Coordinates of C-alpha atoms and ligand atoms in Angstrom, one line a residue:
X1412 CA 72.2 -20.6 -13.4
X1413 CA 72.0 -21.8 -9.8
X1414 CA 68.8 -21.2 -7.8
X1415 CA 70.2 -18.1 -6.0
X1416 CA 71.2 -16.5 -9.2
X1417 CA 67.8 -17.2 -10.6
X1418 CA 66.1 -15.4 -7.7
X1419 CA 68.4 -12.5 -8.2
X1420 CA 67.8 -12.2 -11.9
X1421 CA 64.0 -12.4 -11.4
X1422 CA 63.8 -9.8 -8.7
X1423 CA 66.2 -7.4 -10.4
X1424 CA 64.2 -7.7 -13.6
X1425 CA 61.1 -6.6 -11.9
X1426 CA 62.7 -4.0 -9.7
X1427 CA 64.1 -2.5 -13.0
X1428 CA 60.5 -2.3 -14.1
X1429 CA 59.3 -0.4 -11.0
X1430 CA 58.4 -3.3 -8.6
X1431 CA 59.3 -3.2 -4.9
X1432 CA 60.4 -6.4 -3.1
X1433 CA 58.3 -7.5 -0.2
X1434 CA 60.2 -8.8 2.7
X1435 CA 59.0 -11.6 4.9
X1436 CA 57.5 -14.9 3.7
X1437 CA 56.3 -16.9 6.7
X1438 CA 54.2 -20.0 6.0
X1439 CA 51.7 -18.9 8.6
X1440 CA 48.8 -16.8 7.2
X1441 CA 47.6 -13.8 9.3
X1442 CA 45.1 -14.5 12.1
X1443 CA 41.6 -14.9 10.9
X1444 CA 42.6 -16.6 7.6
X1445 CA 40.7 -19.8 7.0
X1446 CA 43.6 -21.7 5.5
X1447 CA 46.3 -23.4 7.6
X1448 CA 49.3 -22.5 5.5
X1449 CA 50.3 -20.0 2.9
X1450 CA 49.7 -21.8 -0.4
X1451 CA 50.8 -19.3 -3.0
X1452 CA 52.6 -16.0 -3.4
X1453 CA 49.4 -14.1 -3.7
X1454 CA 47.9 -15.5 -0.5
X1455 CA 49.4 -12.8 1.9
X1456 CA 48.4 -10.2 -0.6
X1457 CA 44.7 -11.0 -0.7
X1458 CA 43.6 -7.7 1.1
X1459 CA 45.6 -5.7 -1.4
X1460 CA 44.2 -7.5 -4.4
X1461 CA 40.8 -6.6 -3.0
X1462 CA 41.6 -2.9 -3.0
X1463 CA 43.5 -2.0 0.2
X1464 CA 46.5 0.2 -0.8
X1465 CA 49.8 -1.7 -0.3
X1466 CA 52.5 0.3 1.7
X1467 CA 55.1 -0.5 -1.0
X1468 CA 52.9 0.7 -4.0
X1469 CA 51.2 -1.0 -6.9
X1470 CA 54.0 -3.1 -8.4
X1471 CA 55.4 -5.8 -6.2
X1472 CA 57.9 -8.8 -6.4
X1473 CA 58.5 -11.5 -3.9
X1474 CA 59.9 -14.9 -3.0
X1475 CA 57.3 -16.6 -0.8
X1476 CA 57.6 -20.0 0.9
X1477 CA 54.4 -22.1 0.4
X1478 CA 53.0 -25.4 1.6
X1479 CA 50.5 -27.4 -0.3
X1480 CA 48.9 -30.5 1.2
X1481 CA 46.6 -30.8 -1.8
X1482 CA 49.6 -32.1 -3.7
X1483 CA 50.7 -34.5 -1.0
X1484 CA 50.0 -37.6 -3.0
X1485 CA 51.8 -36.2 -5.9
X1486 CA 55.0 -35.7 -4.0
X1487 CA 57.6 -37.9 -5.6
X1488 CA 56.7 -37.2 -9.1
X1489 CA 58.8 -34.9 -11.3
X1490 CA 57.4 -31.5 -10.3
X1491 CA 55.6 -31.5 -6.9
X1492 CA 57.0 -30.6 -3.4
X1493 CA 55.1 -30.1 -0.2
X1494 CA 57.0 -27.0 0.9
X1495 CA 58.5 -24.9 -2.0
X1496 CA 59.3 -21.4 -2.8
X1497 CA 57.3 -19.3 -5.3
X1498 CA 58.5 -16.3 -7.1
X1499 CA 55.9 -13.8 -8.0
X1500 CA 55.1 -10.4 -9.4
X1501 CA 52.0 -8.3 -8.9
X1502 CA 50.3 -5.4 -10.5
X1503 CA 47.7 -4.0 -8.0
X1504 CA 45.4 -2.2 -10.3
X1505 CA 48.4 -0.9 -12.3
X1506 CA 49.4 -2.5 -15.6
X1507 CA 47.3 -5.1 -17.4
X1508 CA 47.8 -8.8 -18.2
X1509 CA 49.4 -8.4 -21.7
X1510 CA 52.2 -6.3 -20.2
X1511 CA 52.9 -8.9 -17.5
X1512 CA 53.0 -11.7 -20.1
X1513 CA 55.3 -9.7 -22.3
X1514 CA 57.7 -9.1 -19.5
X1515 CA 57.4 -12.8 -18.6
X1516 CA 58.3 -13.8 -22.1
X1517 CA 61.2 -11.4 -22.1
X1518 CA 62.6 -12.7 -18.8
X1519 CA 62.2 -16.4 -19.8
X1520 CA 63.9 -15.9 -23.2
X1521 CA 66.4 -13.1 -22.7
X1522 CA 67.0 -13.3 -19.0
X1523 CA 67.0 -17.1 -18.5
X1524 CA 68.0 -18.0 -22.0
X1525 CA 65.0 -20.3 -22.8
X1526 CA 64.6 -21.2 -26.4
X1527 CA 61.3 -19.6 -27.5
X1528 CA 60.6 -22.7 -29.6
X1529 CA 60.3 -24.7 -26.4
X1530 CA 57.3 -22.6 -25.2
X1531 CA 53.6 -23.2 -25.4
X1532 CA 50.9 -21.3 -23.5
X1533 CA 47.3 -21.8 -22.5
X1534 CA 44.7 -19.0 -22.4
X1535 CA 41.2 -18.8 -21.0
X1536 CA 38.7 -19.5 -23.8
X1537 CA 35.6 -18.0 -22.1
X1538 CA 32.5 -19.5 -20.6
X1539 CA 28.9 -18.4 -20.0
X1540 CA 30.0 -15.8 -17.3
X1541 CA 33.3 -14.4 -18.5
X1542 CA 34.4 -13.8 -22.1
X1543 CA 37.6 -15.2 -23.7
X1544 CA 40.8 -13.5 -22.6
X1545 CA 41.6 -11.9 -25.9
X1546 CA 44.2 -9.6 -24.6
X1547 CA 46.4 -12.6 -23.6
X1548 CA 45.6 -14.4 -26.8
X1549 CA 46.7 -11.5 -29.0
X1550 CA 49.9 -10.9 -27.1
X1551 CA 51.0 -14.6 -27.6
X1552 CA 50.0 -14.5 -31.2
X1553 CA 52.1 -11.4 -31.7
X1554 CA 55.1 -13.1 -30.1
X1555 CA 54.6 -16.3 -32.2
X1556 CA 54.0 -18.6 -29.3
X1557 CA 51.5 -21.5 -29.8
X1558 CA 48.3 -21.1 -27.8
X1559 CA 45.9 -23.7 -26.5
X1560 CA 42.5 -22.4 -25.3
X1561 CA 40.9 -24.1 -22.3
X1562 CA 38.2 -23.2 -19.7
X1563 CA 38.6 -24.9 -16.3
X1564 CA 42.4 -25.2 -16.5
X1565 CA 42.7 -21.5 -17.2
X1566 CA 40.7 -20.2 -14.2
X1567 CA 42.7 -19.6 -11.1
X1568 CA 41.5 -19.1 -7.5
X1569 CA 43.2 -19.7 -4.2
X1570 CA 40.1 -21.3 -2.6
X1571 CA 36.4 -21.6 -3.0
X1572 CA 35.8 -17.9 -2.4
X1573 CA 37.8 -14.8 -2.8
X1574 CA 39.8 -13.2 -5.6
X1575 CA 40.0 -15.2 -8.8
X1576 CA 40.3 -14.8 -12.6
X1577 CA 41.3 -16.2 -15.9
X1578 CA 44.9 -17.1 -16.3
X1579 CA 47.5 -17.7 -18.9
X1580 CA 50.0 -20.5 -18.1
X1581 CA 53.4 -20.7 -19.8
X1582 CA 54.7 -24.2 -20.4
X1583 CA 58.2 -25.5 -21.2
X1584 CA 58.9 -28.5 -23.4
X1585 CA 60.8 -31.2 -21.5
X1586 CA 60.8 -34.0 -24.1
X1587 CA 63.9 -35.4 -25.9
X1588 CA 62.1 -35.0 -29.3
X1589 CA 61.2 -31.7 -30.9
X1590 CA 58.1 -30.1 -29.2
X1591 CA 54.8 -31.7 -30.2
X1592 CA 51.1 -31.8 -29.1
X1593 CA 49.7 -29.3 -26.5
X1594 CA 50.0 -28.8 -22.7
X1595 CA 46.6 -30.6 -21.9
X1596 CA 47.5 -33.6 -24.1
X1597 CA 51.1 -34.2 -23.3
X1598 CA 52.7 -34.0 -19.9
X1599 CA 56.1 -33.3 -21.3
X1600 CA 54.9 -29.8 -21.4
X1601 CA 55.6 -28.6 -17.8
X1602 CA 54.0 -25.5 -16.5
X1603 CA 56.5 -22.9 -15.3
X1604 CA 54.7 -19.6 -14.9
X1605 CA 51.1 -18.6 -14.3
X1606 CA 49.8 -15.1 -14.9
X1607 CA 46.4 -14.6 -13.4
X1608 CA 44.2 -11.7 -14.5
X1609 CA 42.8 -11.3 -11.0
X1610 CA 39.7 -9.2 -11.6
X1611 CA 36.9 -11.1 -9.9
X1612 CA 35.8 -12.2 -6.5
X1613 CA 33.8 -15.3 -5.9
X1614 CA 31.2 -15.0 -3.2
X1615 CA 29.8 -17.7 -0.8
X1616 CA 26.9 -18.3 -3.1
X1617 CA 29.3 -19.0 -6.1
X1618 CA 28.5 -15.8 -7.9
X1619 CA 31.3 -13.6 -9.4
X1620 CA 31.5 -9.9 -8.8
X1621 CA 34.2 -7.6 -10.1
X1622 CA 37.1 -6.6 -7.8
X1623 CA 37.5 -2.9 -7.2
X1624 CA 40.6 -3.0 -9.3
X1625 CA 42.1 -5.0 -12.2
X1626 CA 45.1 -6.9 -10.8
X1627 CA 47.7 -9.2 -12.3
X1628 CA 49.1 -12.0 -10.1
X1629 CA 51.9 -14.2 -11.2
X1630 CA 53.5 -17.2 -9.6
X1631 CA 56.4 -19.4 -10.6
X1632 CA 57.6 -22.3 -8.6
X1633 CA 61.3 -21.8 -7.8
X1634 CA 62.5 -25.4 -7.5
X1635 CA 60.6 -26.4 -10.6
X1636 CA 62.1 -23.6 -12.6
X1637 CA 65.6 -24.4 -11.4
X1638 CA 65.3 -28.0 -12.3
X1639 CA 64.1 -27.1 -15.8
X1640 CA 66.7 -24.5 -16.4
X1641 CA 69.4 -26.8 -15.1
X1642 CA 68.2 -29.6 -17.5
X1643 CA 67.3 -31.9 -14.6
X1644 CA 64.6 -34.4 -14.9
X1645 CA 62.9 -33.7 -11.6
X1646 CA 62.7 -31.1 -8.9
X1647 CA 64.7 -33.4 -6.6
X1648 CA 67.7 -33.0 -8.8
X1649 CA 68.0 -29.2 -8.8
X1650 CA 70.9 -27.7 -6.9
X1651 CA 68.8 -27.0 -3.7
X1652 CA 68.5 -30.8 -3.3
X1653 CA 72.3 -31.4 -3.8
X1654 CA 73.1 -32.0 -0.1
X1655 CA 70.0 -34.2 0.3
X1656 CA 71.1 -36.4 -2.6
X1657 CA 74.6 -36.6 -1.3
X1658 CA 73.8 -37.4 2.3
X1659 CA 70.6 -39.4 2.4
X1660 CA 71.4 -42.4 0.1
X1661 CA 74.5 -43.6 2.1
X1662 CA 72.5 -43.1 5.3
X1663 CA 69.3 -44.9 4.4
X1664 CA 69.2 -47.3 1.5
X1665 CA 65.9 -46.4 -0.2
X1666 CA 64.3 -46.8 -3.6
X1667 CA 64.0 -43.5 -5.6
X1668 CA 60.3 -42.8 -4.8
X1669 CA 60.9 -43.4 -1.0
X1670 CA 64.1 -41.2 -1.1
X1671 CA 62.1 -38.4 -2.7
X1672 CA 59.3 -38.7 -0.2
X1673 CA 61.6 -38.8 2.8
X1674 CA 63.6 -35.9 1.4
X1675 CA 60.5 -33.8 0.7
X1676 CA 58.8 -34.4 4.0
X1677 CA 61.9 -33.9 6.2
X1678 CA 62.8 -30.7 4.4
X1679 CA 59.1 -29.5 4.7
X1680 CA 59.1 -30.5 8.4
X1681 CA 62.2 -28.5 9.0
X1682 CA 60.7 -25.4 7.4
X1683 CA 57.4 -25.8 9.2
X1684 CA 59.2 -26.2 12.6
X1685 CA 61.4 -23.2 11.6
X1686 CA 58.2 -21.1 11.3
X1687 CA 57.3 -22.1 14.8
X1688 CA 54.8 -24.9 14.4
X1689 CA 54.9 -27.8 16.8
X1690 CA 53.3 -31.3 16.3
X1691 CA 49.7 -31.6 17.6
X1692 CA 46.5 -33.3 17.1
X1693 CA 44.8 -30.5 15.1
X1694 CA 45.5 -27.9 12.4
X1695 CA 49.0 -27.0 11.4
X1696 CA 50.5 -29.2 14.1
X1697 CA 48.7 -32.2 12.7
X1698 CA 50.0 -31.5 9.2
X1699 CA 53.6 -31.5 10.7
X1700 CA 52.8 -34.7 12.6
X1701 CA 51.6 -36.4 9.5
X1702 CA 54.7 -35.4 7.6
X1703 CA 57.0 -36.8 10.3
X1704 CA 55.0 -40.0 10.7
X1705 CA 55.0 -40.6 7.0
X1706 CA 58.8 -40.3 7.0
X1707 CA 59.1 -42.7 9.9
X1708 CA 56.7 -45.2 8.3
X1709 CA 58.8 -45.3 5.2
X1710 CA 62.1 -45.5 7.0
X1711 CA 61.0 -48.3 9.4
X1712 CA 59.4 -50.4 6.6
X1713 CA 62.8 -52.0 5.8
X1714 CA 64.7 -51.4 9.0
X1715 CA 63.1 -50.7 12.4
X1716 CA 66.4 -49.3 13.8
X1717 CA 66.3 -46.3 11.5
X1718 CA 65.5 -43.0 13.2
X1719 CA 65.6 -39.2 12.9
X1720 CA 68.6 -39.1 15.3
X1721 CA 70.7 -39.9 12.2
X1722 CA 69.5 -36.9 10.2
X1723 CA 72.7 -35.0 9.4
X1724 CA 72.8 -31.5 11.0
X1725 CA 74.0 -30.2 7.6
X1726 CA 70.7 -30.9 6.1
X1727 CA 68.8 -29.1 8.8
X1728 CA 71.2 -26.1 8.6
X1729 CA 71.1 -26.0 4.8
X1730 CA 67.2 -26.0 4.8
X1731 CA 66.9 -23.3 7.5
X1732 CA 69.4 -21.1 5.6
X1733 CA 67.7 -21.7 2.3
X1734 CA 64.4 -20.5 3.7
X1735 CA 66.1 -17.7 5.6
X1736 CA 64.9 -19.0 9.1
X1737 CA 67.0 -17.9 12.0
X1738 CA 66.4 -21.0 14.2
X1739 CA 69.1 -23.2 15.9
X1740 CA 69.3 -26.7 14.3
X1741 CA 69.1 -28.1 17.8
X1742 CA 65.6 -26.8 18.3
X1743 CA 64.5 -28.5 15.0
X1744 CA 66.2 -31.8 16.0
X1745 CA 64.6 -31.7 19.4
X1746 CA 61.1 -31.3 18.0
X1747 CA 61.7 -34.2 15.5
X1748 CA 63.1 -36.5 18.2
X1749 CA 60.3 -35.8 20.6
X1750 CA 57.8 -36.6 17.9
X1751 CA 59.6 -39.8 17.0
X1752 CA 59.4 -40.9 20.7
X1753 CA 55.7 -40.1 20.8
X1754 CA 55.2 -42.1 17.6
X1755 CA 57.1 -45.1 18.9
X1756 CA 55.0 -45.1 22.1
X1757 CA 51.9 -45.1 20.0
X1758 CA 53.1 -47.9 17.8
X1759 CA 53.8 -50.0 20.9
X1760 CA 50.4 -49.3 22.2
X1761 CA 48.8 -50.1 18.8
X1762 CA 50.6 -53.4 18.5
X1763 CA 49.5 -54.5 22.0
X1764 CA 45.9 -53.5 21.3
X1765 CA 45.7 -55.2 18.0
X1766 CA 47.0 -58.4 19.4
X1767 CA 43.9 -58.6 21.6
X1768 CA 41.4 -61.3 20.6
X1769 CA 38.7 -58.6 19.8
X1770 CA 40.9 -57.2 17.0
X1771 CA 42.2 -60.4 15.4
X1772 CA 39.6 -60.6 12.6
X1773 CA 38.9 -57.9 10.0
X1774 CA 38.5 -54.4 11.5
X1775 CA 35.2 -52.6 11.0
X1776 CA 34.5 -49.0 11.2
X1777 CA 33.4 -49.4 14.9
X1778 CA 36.8 -50.8 15.8
X1779 CA 38.6 -48.0 14.0
X1780 CA 36.5 -45.4 15.8
X1781 CA 37.0 -47.1 19.1
X1782 CA 40.8 -47.3 18.7
X1783 CA 40.9 -43.7 17.6
X1784 CA 38.5 -42.2 20.2
X1785 CA 39.5 -44.3 23.2
X1786 CA 43.1 -45.0 22.6
X1787 CA 44.3 -42.2 20.3
X1788 CA 45.3 -44.5 17.5
X1789 CA 44.9 -42.8 14.1
X1790 CA 43.1 -44.8 11.4
X1791 CA 46.2 -44.8 9.1
X1792 CA 48.4 -46.1 11.7
X1793 CA 46.1 -48.9 12.6
X1794 CA 45.7 -49.9 9.0
X1795 CA 49.4 -49.7 8.5
X1796 CA 50.1 -51.9 11.5
X1797 CA 47.5 -54.3 10.3
X1798 CA 49.0 -54.6 6.8
X1799 CA 52.5 -55.6 8.0
Ligands
LIG3179 N1 49.0 -17.2 -7.9 C1 49.3 -17.9 -9.1 C2 49.7 -19.3 -8.9 O1 50.0 -19.7 -7.7 O2 49.9 -20.1 -9.8

């Protein structure tokens, strides 16, 4: 099943069960939101999970683009991407968790053809504030799926405050041997789908209060699911990365980790630019700037002549189309090239400054502050220049 088919099967499955598809999936949260980017499918639904009636009703389904900088250092492993798409389904005070898990199990096994013997789940075991999630436990026991109980790993929130609750995570076995051990003990169990019983709100003082309604919020990373169903060993090998894997290696000879980082960060940059963000010194623009600069740092490490001007148009087009962004490729290219020029000017300035006698010895905190505050040279860039 390719990724587009997978999205179709998922949405139709939930539509057949009374869910309405939400349209729109920008990375930019609404004004007033504390967070820079949309980080999960539930994020734009926060007011509705807190009780405001949703115009489309109480059962929703969506494909939401997300950006997570918390996972930045994990990019390059088998499962993490900076920008990714998340499939999700919601019950806004309608059906309960066991119903959601039962549908989830049905879709994975009958709809996507996953062997039930390759599944393991985790369930919230209870702590001193909230009791164990017995509804989920019983459902999984009925279906014959092995369960591991945890506490912290099975509590989900989108931030320090706001809606949260116990969750039940579904894992798929990716090892070459028959399944063994449990999800917290063996990372060949890969999480595919999280069902959150979103019934609490955490307040500023850390206390929990019940939400006005009992919701269910589920999230399932699309590229991760595709790679698992397509039998690929990493997210970078699922079909949405096919053009990247075809076009990048002949262009820039890079080792596999660098190839993954460059592919992830460039693809993410295209999507962020496609949603209207421009590089800057703060906020969203700074996230974009860091992504582009990390790409340039990796590319130039082996060959200073490498540049973003070589990025094939096809990759920009493919990404914008995949994320349903109606933006000319030329706009994206222009932003990338302007940022590259700015970075090159900064590098020149950095090299000149660091060659001054004052900076020849080891750099102290004062030097790093001075270079940043007076000359606009970010700490990372200075340290990188120094390490070459
Ligand atoms: N909202 C559930 C998840 O992102 O895992």
